[in-house]
Coordinates of C-alpha atoms and ligand atoms in Angstrom, one line a residue:
V3 CA -25.1 34.6 14.1
T4 CA -22.4 31.9 14.1
S5 CA -19.9 32.0 16.9
R6 CA -16.5 30.4 16.5
P7 CA -16.7 26.6 16.6
P8 CA -14.4 24.6 18.9
S9 CA -11.3 23.1 17.2
L10 CA -11.9 19.6 15.9
A11 CA -10.5 16.6 17.8
R12 CA -13.3 14.1 17.7
A13 CA -15.6 13.1 14.9
A14 CA -18.8 11.1 14.5
I15 CA -19.9 9.7 11.1
V16 CA -23.4 9.0 10.1
A17 CA -23.9 7.1 6.8
V18 CA -27.4 7.6 5.4
G19 CA -29.2 5.2 3.0
S20 CA -31.7 2.4 3.5
E21 CA -29.7 0.2 1.1
L22 CA -26.9 0.3 3.7
L23 CA -29.1 -1.5 6.1
T24 CA -29.7 -4.4 3.7
P25 CA -27.2 -7.2 2.9
L26 CA -26.7 -5.7 -0.6
R27 CA -24.6 -2.7 0.1
V28 CA -21.8 -2.0 2.6
D29 CA -20.9 1.4 4.0
T30 CA -17.4 1.9 2.8
N31 CA -17.5 5.7 2.9
S32 CA -17.0 5.8 6.6
L33 CA -13.7 3.9 6.2
F34 CA -12.4 6.5 3.8
I35 CA -13.7 9.3 6.0
T36 CA -11.9 7.8 9.0
E37 CA -8.7 7.4 7.2
Q38 CA -8.8 11.0 6.0
L39 CA -9.7 12.5 9.4
N40 CA -7.1 10.4 11.2
G41 CA -4.5 12.0 8.8
L42 CA -5.5 15.3 10.4
G43 CA -5.3 13.9 13.9
I44 CA -9.1 13.7 14.3
D45 CA -10.3 10.6 16.1
V46 CA -13.5 8.9 15.0
V47 CA -15.4 8.2 18.3
C48 CA -18.5 6.6 16.9
K49 CA -20.3 5.9 13.6
A50 CA -23.8 4.9 12.6
V51 CA -25.7 3.7 9.6
V52 CA -29.3 4.9 9.3
G53 CA -31.9 4.4 6.6
D54 CA -33.7 7.2 4.8
D55 CA -35.9 7.9 7.8
R56 CA -36.4 11.4 9.2
A57 CA -36.9 10.5 12.9
E58 CA -34.1 8.0 13.0
L59 CA -31.7 10.4 11.2
A60 CA -32.6 13.3 13.5
H61 CA -31.9 11.2 16.5
Q62 CA -28.5 10.1 15.2
I63 CA -27.5 13.6 14.3
R64 CA -28.3 14.9 17.8
Y65 CA -26.5 12.0 19.4
A66 CA -23.5 12.5 17.1
R67 CA -23.3 16.2 17.9
A68 CA -23.3 15.4 21.6
R69 CA -20.4 13.0 21.1
A70 CA -18.1 14.9 18.8
E71 CA -17.3 18.4 17.5
L72 CA -17.3 17.2 13.9
V73 CA -20.2 15.3 12.5
V74 CA -19.8 14.0 9.0
L75 CA -23.0 12.8 7.2
C76 CA -22.8 11.0 3.8
G77 CA -25.6 10.1 1.5
G78 CA -29.2 11.1 1.0
L79 CA -28.4 14.3 -0.8
G80 CA -30.1 13.1 -4.0
P81 CA -33.1 14.7 -5.7
T82 CA -35.8 12.1 -4.7
D83 CA -38.2 12.1 -1.8
D84 CA -36.3 9.6 0.1
D85 CA -33.2 11.8 0.2
V86 CA -33.8 13.7 3.4
T87 CA -30.4 14.5 4.9
R88 CA -30.4 18.2 4.0
E89 CA -33.8 18.8 5.4
V90 CA -33.2 16.9 8.6
V91 CA -29.9 18.7 9.3
A92 CA -31.6 22.1 8.7
D93 CA -34.3 21.0 11.1
V94 CA -31.9 19.8 13.8
T95 CA -29.6 22.8 13.6
G96 CA -32.5 25.2 13.5
R97 CA -31.8 26.7 10.1
A98 CA -34.1 27.6 7.3
L99 CA -33.7 25.9 4.0
L100 CA -33.3 28.4 1.2
E101 CA -32.8 27.9 -2.5
D102 CA -29.3 29.0 -3.7
A103 CA -29.9 30.3 -7.2
S104 CA -26.3 29.8 -8.3
I105 CA -26.6 26.1 -7.5
T106 CA -29.8 25.9 -9.5
E107 CA -28.1 27.5 -12.4
R108 CA -25.2 25.1 -12.2
L109 CA -27.5 22.1 -12.0
R110 CA -29.4 23.4 -15.1
A111 CA -26.1 23.9 -17.0
R112 CA -25.0 20.4 -16.0
F113 CA -28.2 18.9 -17.3
A114 CA -28.0 20.8 -20.5
A115 CA -24.4 19.7 -21.1
R116 CA -24.7 16.1 -20.1
F117 CA -28.2 15.0 -20.9
S118 CA -29.1 17.7 -23.5
G119 CA -32.4 18.4 -21.8
E120 CA -34.3 20.3 -19.2
M121 CA -33.5 19.7 -15.6
P122 CA -36.3 17.8 -13.9
A123 CA -38.0 20.0 -11.3
I124 CA -37.2 17.6 -8.5
N125 CA -33.5 18.4 -8.9
R126 CA -34.1 21.9 -7.4
R127 CA -34.1 20.1 -4.0
Q128 CA -30.4 19.8 -4.5
A129 CA -30.1 23.6 -4.6
M130 CA -31.7 24.0 -1.1
V131 CA -29.1 25.2 1.4
P132 CA -29.5 25.5 5.2
Q133 CA -29.1 29.2 6.0
G134 CA -25.4 30.1 6.6
A135 CA -24.0 26.9 5.2
T136 CA -20.9 26.9 3.0
V137 CA -21.5 25.1 -0.3
I138 CA -18.9 22.6 -1.3
E139 CA -18.4 22.1 -5.0
N140 CA -19.0 18.6 -6.4
T141 CA -17.0 18.2 -9.6
A142 CA -18.1 14.6 -10.1
G143 CA -21.8 14.8 -9.6
S144 CA -24.8 17.0 -9.1
A145 CA -25.4 17.3 -5.3
P146 CA -23.0 19.8 -3.7
G147 CA -21.7 19.2 -0.2
L148 CA -22.5 21.5 2.7
L149 CA -20.6 22.6 5.7
M150 CA -22.2 24.3 8.7
E151 CA -20.6 25.5 11.9
D152 CA -21.9 26.9 15.2
A153 CA -20.7 27.0 18.8
S154 CA -21.0 23.2 19.2
G155 CA -19.0 22.3 16.2
V156 CA -19.1 21.5 12.5
V157 CA -21.6 19.5 10.5
L158 CA -20.4 18.3 7.1
L159 CA -22.8 16.8 4.5
L160 CA -21.3 14.8 1.6
P161 CA -23.0 12.9 -1.2
G162 CA -23.2 9.1 -1.0
P163 CA -21.5 8.0 -4.2
P164 CA -17.8 7.3 -3.3
R165 CA -16.5 8.7 -6.5
E166 CA -18.1 12.0 -5.6
L167 CA -17.4 12.0 -1.9
K168 CA -13.7 11.2 -2.1
P169 CA -12.4 14.2 -4.1
M170 CA -14.6 16.5 -2.0
L171 CA -13.3 15.3 1.3
R172 CA -9.7 15.3 0.1
A173 CA -10.1 19.0 -0.8
L174 CA -11.7 19.7 2.6
V175 CA -8.9 17.9 4.4
A176 CA -6.4 20.1 2.6
G177 CA -8.4 23.2 3.3
A178 CA -11.2 24.0 5.7
L179 CA -10.9 20.9 7.9
H180 CA -7.1 21.2 8.1
D181 CA -7.5 24.7 9.5
R182 CA -9.9 23.6 12.1
A183 CA -8.3 20.4 13.3
S184 CA -6.6 20.5 16.7
G185 CA -4.8 17.1 17.0
S186 CA -1.5 16.0 15.7
P187 CA -1.7 13.8 12.6
V188 CA -1.5 10.0 12.7
T189 CA 1.2 8.3 10.6
R190 CA 0.8 4.6 9.8
R191 CA 2.8 1.7 8.6
V192 CA 1.8 -1.9 7.8
V193 CA 4.0 -4.9 8.1
R194 CA 2.9 -8.2 6.5
I195 CA 4.1 -11.5 7.9
A196 CA 3.9 -14.9 6.4
G197 CA 4.4 -18.4 7.8
R198 CA 3.2 -17.6 11.4
I199 CA -0.1 -18.1 13.1
E200 CA -1.6 -15.2 15.0
S201 CA -0.9 -16.4 18.5
Q202 CA 2.7 -17.2 17.7
A203 CA 3.2 -13.7 16.2
E204 CA 1.4 -12.1 19.2
E205 CA 3.8 -13.9 21.6
M206 CA 6.8 -12.7 19.6
L207 CA 5.5 -9.2 19.6
Q208 CA 4.7 -8.9 23.3
P209 CA 8.1 -7.5 24.3
L210 CA 8.0 -5.1 21.5
Y211 CA 4.6 -3.8 22.5
R212 CA 5.9 -2.8 25.9
A213 CA 8.9 -0.9 24.4
W214 CA 6.6 0.8 21.8
A215 CA 4.2 2.0 24.5
D216 CA 7.1 3.9 26.1
A217 CA 8.5 5.3 22.8
M218 CA 8.2 9.0 22.0
P219 CA 5.8 9.4 20.4
P220 CA 4.2 6.1 21.6
I221 CA 3.3 3.6 19.0
T222 CA 0.0 1.8 18.8
A223 CA 0.1 -1.7 17.3
T224 CA -2.9 -3.7 16.0
I225 CA -2.5 -7.2 14.8
L226 CA -4.9 -8.4 12.1
A227 CA -5.0 -12.0 11.0
A228 CA -5.8 -12.0 7.3
L229 CA -6.0 -15.1 5.1
G230 CA -2.6 -16.6 4.7
Q231 CA -0.8 -13.7 6.3
I232 CA -0.7 -11.5 9.4
E233 CA -0.9 -7.8 9.2
L234 CA 0.7 -5.6 11.9
H235 CA -0.6 -2.1 11.8
L236 CA 1.5 0.5 13.5
S237 CA 0.6 4.1 14.2
A238 CA 2.0 7.1 15.9
R239 CA 1.0 10.6 16.5
G240 CA 3.5 13.3 16.0
A241 CA 3.5 17.1 16.0
T242 CA 5.5 16.7 12.9
T243 CA 5.1 13.8 10.5
G244 CA 8.9 13.4 10.5
S245 CA 9.1 12.5 14.2
A246 CA 6.3 9.9 13.9
A247 CA 7.8 8.5 10.8
A248 CA 11.2 8.1 12.4
C249 CA 9.6 6.4 15.4
L250 CA 7.6 4.0 13.2
Q251 CA 10.7 3.2 11.1
S252 CA 12.5 2.1 14.2
A253 CA 9.5 -0.1 15.2
V254 CA 9.5 -1.6 11.7
N255 CA 13.2 -2.4 12.2
D256 CA 12.3 -4.2 15.5
V257 CA 9.7 -6.3 13.7
I258 CA 12.2 -7.3 11.0
R259 CA 14.8 -8.2 13.7
V260 CA 12.2 -10.5 15.4
F261 CA 10.6 -12.0 12.3
G262 CA 13.4 -12.0 9.8
T263 CA 12.3 -13.0 6.3
D264 CA 8.8 -13.9 7.6
A265 CA 8.2 -10.2 7.4
F266 CA 7.7 -9.9 3.7
S267 CA 6.4 -6.4 3.2
V268 CA 7.0 -3.2 5.2
D269 CA 6.0 -0.7 2.6
G270 CA 2.4 -1.6 1.7
R271 CA 3.3 -4.1 -1.1
A272 CA 1.1 -7.2 -1.5
L273 CA 2.8 -10.6 -1.7
E274 CA 2.4 -10.8 -5.5
Q275 CA 4.1 -7.5 -5.9
V276 CA 7.0 -8.5 -3.6
V277 CA 7.4 -11.7 -5.7
G278 CA 7.2 -9.8 -8.9
D279 CA 9.8 -7.3 -7.8
L280 CA 12.2 -10.1 -6.8
L281 CA 11.7 -11.8 -10.2
S282 CA 12.2 -8.6 -12.0
A283 CA 15.3 -7.6 -10.1
A284 CA 16.9 -11.0 -10.8
G285 CA 15.8 -11.0 -14.4
L286 CA 13.9 -14.3 -14.0
T287 CA 10.7 -15.5 -15.7
I288 CA 8.0 -17.6 -14.1
G289 CA 5.4 -20.1 -15.2
V290 CA 2.7 -21.7 -13.0
A291 CA 1.0 -25.1 -13.4
E292 CA -2.3 -24.7 -11.5
S293 CA -4.8 -27.3 -10.6
C294 CA -7.0 -26.5 -7.6
T295 CA -6.2 -22.8 -7.7
G296 CA -7.7 -22.6 -11.2
G297 CA -5.5 -19.7 -12.3
L298 CA -5.7 -17.7 -9.2
I299 CA -1.9 -17.5 -8.7
T300 CA -1.4 -16.3 -12.2
S301 CA -4.3 -13.8 -11.8
R302 CA -2.6 -12.4 -8.7
L303 CA 0.8 -12.2 -10.3
T304 CA -0.7 -10.4 -13.3
D305 CA -2.6 -7.9 -11.0
V306 CA 0.8 -6.2 -10.8
A307 CA 1.6 -3.6 -13.4
G308 CA 4.6 -4.6 -15.5
S309 CA 4.2 -8.3 -14.8
S310 CA 4.6 -9.2 -18.5
K311 CA 8.3 -8.7 -17.9
Y312 CA 8.4 -12.0 -15.9
V313 CA 5.1 -13.9 -16.3
E314 CA 5.7 -16.1 -19.3
R315 CA 2.7 -18.4 -19.3
S316 CA 0.7 -20.6 -17.0
I317 CA -1.4 -23.7 -17.5
V318 CA -4.6 -24.6 -15.7
S319 CA -4.4 -28.4 -15.7
Y320 CA -7.4 -29.4 -13.7
S321 CA -7.9 -33.0 -14.9
N322 CA -5.3 -35.8 -14.7
S323 CA -5.2 -36.1 -18.5
A324 CA -4.4 -32.3 -18.7
K325 CA -1.5 -32.8 -16.3
T326 CA -0.2 -35.6 -18.5
E327 CA -0.9 -34.0 -21.9
L328 CA 0.1 -30.4 -21.2
L329 CA 2.8 -30.9 -18.6
G330 CA 4.1 -34.3 -19.2
V331 CA 3.3 -35.7 -15.8
P332 CA 3.5 -39.5 -16.2
A333 CA 0.1 -41.2 -15.8
E334 CA 1.9 -43.9 -13.7
L335 CA 3.1 -41.2 -11.2
I336 CA -0.5 -40.0 -10.7
A337 CA -1.6 -43.6 -10.4
A338 CA 1.1 -44.4 -7.8
H339 CA 0.8 -41.3 -5.6
G340 CA -2.6 -39.7 -6.4
A341 CA -3.1 -36.4 -8.2
V342 CA -2.8 -34.5 -5.0
S343 CA 0.8 -35.4 -3.9
E344 CA 4.2 -33.9 -3.6
P345 CA 5.7 -35.9 -6.5
V346 CA 2.9 -34.8 -8.8
A347 CA 3.2 -31.1 -7.8
L348 CA 7.0 -31.4 -8.5
A349 CA 6.4 -33.0 -11.9
M350 CA 3.9 -30.2 -12.7
A351 CA 6.5 -27.6 -11.7
D352 CA 9.2 -29.3 -13.7
G353 CA 6.8 -29.7 -16.7
I354 CA 5.9 -26.0 -16.9
R355 CA 9.5 -25.0 -16.3
S356 CA 10.8 -27.1 -19.2
R357 CA 7.9 -26.6 -21.6
A358 CA 7.6 -22.9 -21.1
R359 CA 11.4 -22.5 -20.9
V360 CA 11.1 -20.3 -17.8
D361 CA 13.5 -19.9 -14.8
V362 CA 10.9 -20.6 -12.1
G363 CA 8.3 -23.3 -12.4
V364 CA 5.5 -23.7 -9.9
G365 CA 3.1 -26.6 -9.5
V366 CA 0.0 -26.7 -7.3
T367 CA -2.5 -29.5 -6.9
G368 CA -5.0 -29.9 -4.1
I369 CA -8.5 -30.7 -2.8
A370 CA -10.5 -27.4 -2.4
G371 CA -13.6 -29.2 -1.4
P372 CA -16.3 -29.6 -0.3
G373 CA -16.2 -33.0 -2.0
G374 CA -13.2 -35.1 -2.9
G375 CA -11.6 -35.5 0.5
S376 CA -10.5 -38.7 2.1
P377 CA -9.2 -39.6 5.6
E378 CA -5.5 -39.5 4.3
K379 CA -6.1 -36.5 2.2
P380 CA -8.9 -34.4 3.7
V381 CA -10.4 -31.3 2.0
G382 CA -7.8 -28.5 2.2
T383 CA -4.8 -30.8 1.4
V384 CA -2.7 -29.0 -1.2
A385 CA 0.7 -30.0 -2.6
I386 CA 2.9 -27.2 -3.8
A387 CA 6.3 -27.2 -5.5
A388 CA 8.6 -24.6 -6.8
V389 CA 11.6 -25.4 -9.0
T390 CA 14.4 -23.3 -10.4
V391 CA 17.9 -24.0 -11.6
G392 CA 19.6 -26.0 -8.9
E393 CA 16.8 -25.7 -6.3
T394 CA 13.6 -27.5 -5.6
R395 CA 11.1 -26.9 -2.9
S396 CA 7.9 -28.8 -2.1
R397 CA 5.5 -29.3 0.7
V398 CA 2.0 -30.6 1.5
F399 CA -0.2 -28.1 3.3
R400 CA -3.5 -28.6 5.2
F401 CA -5.6 -25.5 4.9
L402 CA -8.8 -25.0 6.8
G403 CA -12.0 -23.4 5.5
E404 CA -14.2 -23.5 2.5
R405 CA -13.4 -23.8 -1.1
E406 CA -12.6 -20.2 -1.8
L407 CA -10.5 -19.9 1.4
V408 CA -8.5 -23.0 0.5
K409 CA -7.8 -21.7 -3.0
F410 CA -6.6 -18.3 -1.7
Q411 CA -4.4 -19.9 1.0
A412 CA -2.9 -22.2 -1.6
S413 CA -2.1 -19.2 -3.8
Q414 CA -0.6 -17.4 -0.8
A415 CA 1.6 -20.4 0.2
A416 CA 2.8 -20.9 -3.4
L417 CA 3.7 -17.2 -3.8
D418 CA 5.5 -17.3 -0.5
M419 CA 7.4 -20.5 -1.4
V420 CA 8.6 -18.7 -4.5
R421 CA 9.5 -15.6 -2.5
R422 CA 11.6 -17.6 0.0
M423 CA 13.3 -19.5 -2.8
L424 CA 14.3 -16.2 -4.5
I425 CA 15.7 -14.6 -1.4
G426 CA 17.7 -17.8 -0.8
Ligands
LIG514 P1 -27.3 11.1 -5.4 O1 -27.3 12.5 -5.9 O2 -26.4 10.3 -6.3 O3 -28.6 10.5 -5.2 P2 -27.0 10.8 -2.6 O4 -26.2 11.7 -1.7 O5 -28.4 10.7 -2.4 O6 -26.5 11.2 -4.0 P3 -27.2 8.1 -2.2 O7 -28.4 8.1 -3.1 O8 -27.5 7.9 -0.8 O9 -26.4 9.4 -2.4 O10 -26.2 7.0 -2.7 C1 -25.8 6.9 -4.0 C2 -24.9 5.7 -4.3 O11 -23.8 5.8 -3.4 C3 -25.6 4.4 -4.0 O12 -25.1 3.5 -5.0 C4 -25.1 4.0 -2.7 O13 -25.1 2.6 -2.5 C5 -23.7 4.6 -2.6 N1 -23.4 4.9 -1.3 C6 -24.2 5.7 -0.4 N2 -23.7 5.7 0.8 C7 -22.6 4.9 0.8 C8 -21.6 4.5 1.8 N3 -21.7 5.0 3.0 N4 -20.7 3.7 1.4 C9 -20.6 3.2 0.2 N5 -21.4 3.5 -0.8 C10 -22.4 4.4 -0.5
LIG515 MG1 -30.2 7.8 -1.3

């Protein structure tokens, strides 16, 4: 007999799989699950990662059930001996495990169609269902999901592979979970800011935080320093998504008022997309001469669909002779100022602009490290230039961090220089 479960306001997530306790695999499912549940107004109050271990898993399930009305487990629904989630959940919730003949049939049919052969006997484990559980169809894999409810709440079991879990959870969020959720949904916006350090941005945001806390509905703000940019995450709960969205829009307007053109994205677009949209709108083409970034800037520009409209070509000119031969940078200029210098970055930008006959030329030359630094030009020194008709910008940056980080920050600074040039 199942009595009516409480409506769902709090959730706990348990990710199951011994590989998730090694350095080889990261639990990403819980992030997706959190995002989906937040959309229903359900808060995630705790999460755990456990290996394929019966005792540990039983403990975590009991703990999770005590903390939240909704417990979402993912992983360990496979056919092998180490996949124990189904059995442990049946055990903890005091249900018998019974074979569901219709699932067995579906598994057999799937095997026949996909592998043109008999289903291995061990796969019958995937047809075992705790008594009274609802079976959730898995259109992308073999293990079905399971949903159980009793007086203390709902337990949901989903398979581990993200490509199977995602469509199943989306369907549940539109259906069974939606009907059982009690909270009001959370709406989010992200504002991305360039050219500020975190503490500076934080200081500028302080007065806004106070106003936002008193807004109706109140706005929660989280600042995340990412590489070469700051992300401000804003969220609000509203009985209707309309009221939360309107409130967030006014908060976004506040941020734009305070940060001006430093706030480069308010609609989820990445910097390369913002730059691409500006180029596209102005009907301009771009070419990049890259040294220390090794093509990263062009790689990012071409991550954007439709970039062939404005990316003409780029040149990776790593050596001095490449800068001279491919871009026409005078050898004497390199000898006089060094390869990592503003005059050389400018000559690279000019070189690619005239040789590729593009509207915007960009030149980047720097020391990514760990070797190659000197007292005057330490590792992380990067000269960047952007040139267009009638306008020239250049600057020497000092980035901190290891090779990869220096390369990324250089790409970010170059794209931002182009962005600022295009908006005037
Ligand atoms: P299967 O029927 O495929 O065996 P399963 O439910 O047993 O399903 P697992 O064997 O635990 O799933 O995991 C299958 C794959 O999904 C593995 O590659 C695993 O790394 C990945 N995976 C499992 N859990 C997570 C997670 N929390 N986040 C990201 N990937 C995961
Ligand atoms: Mg497994």
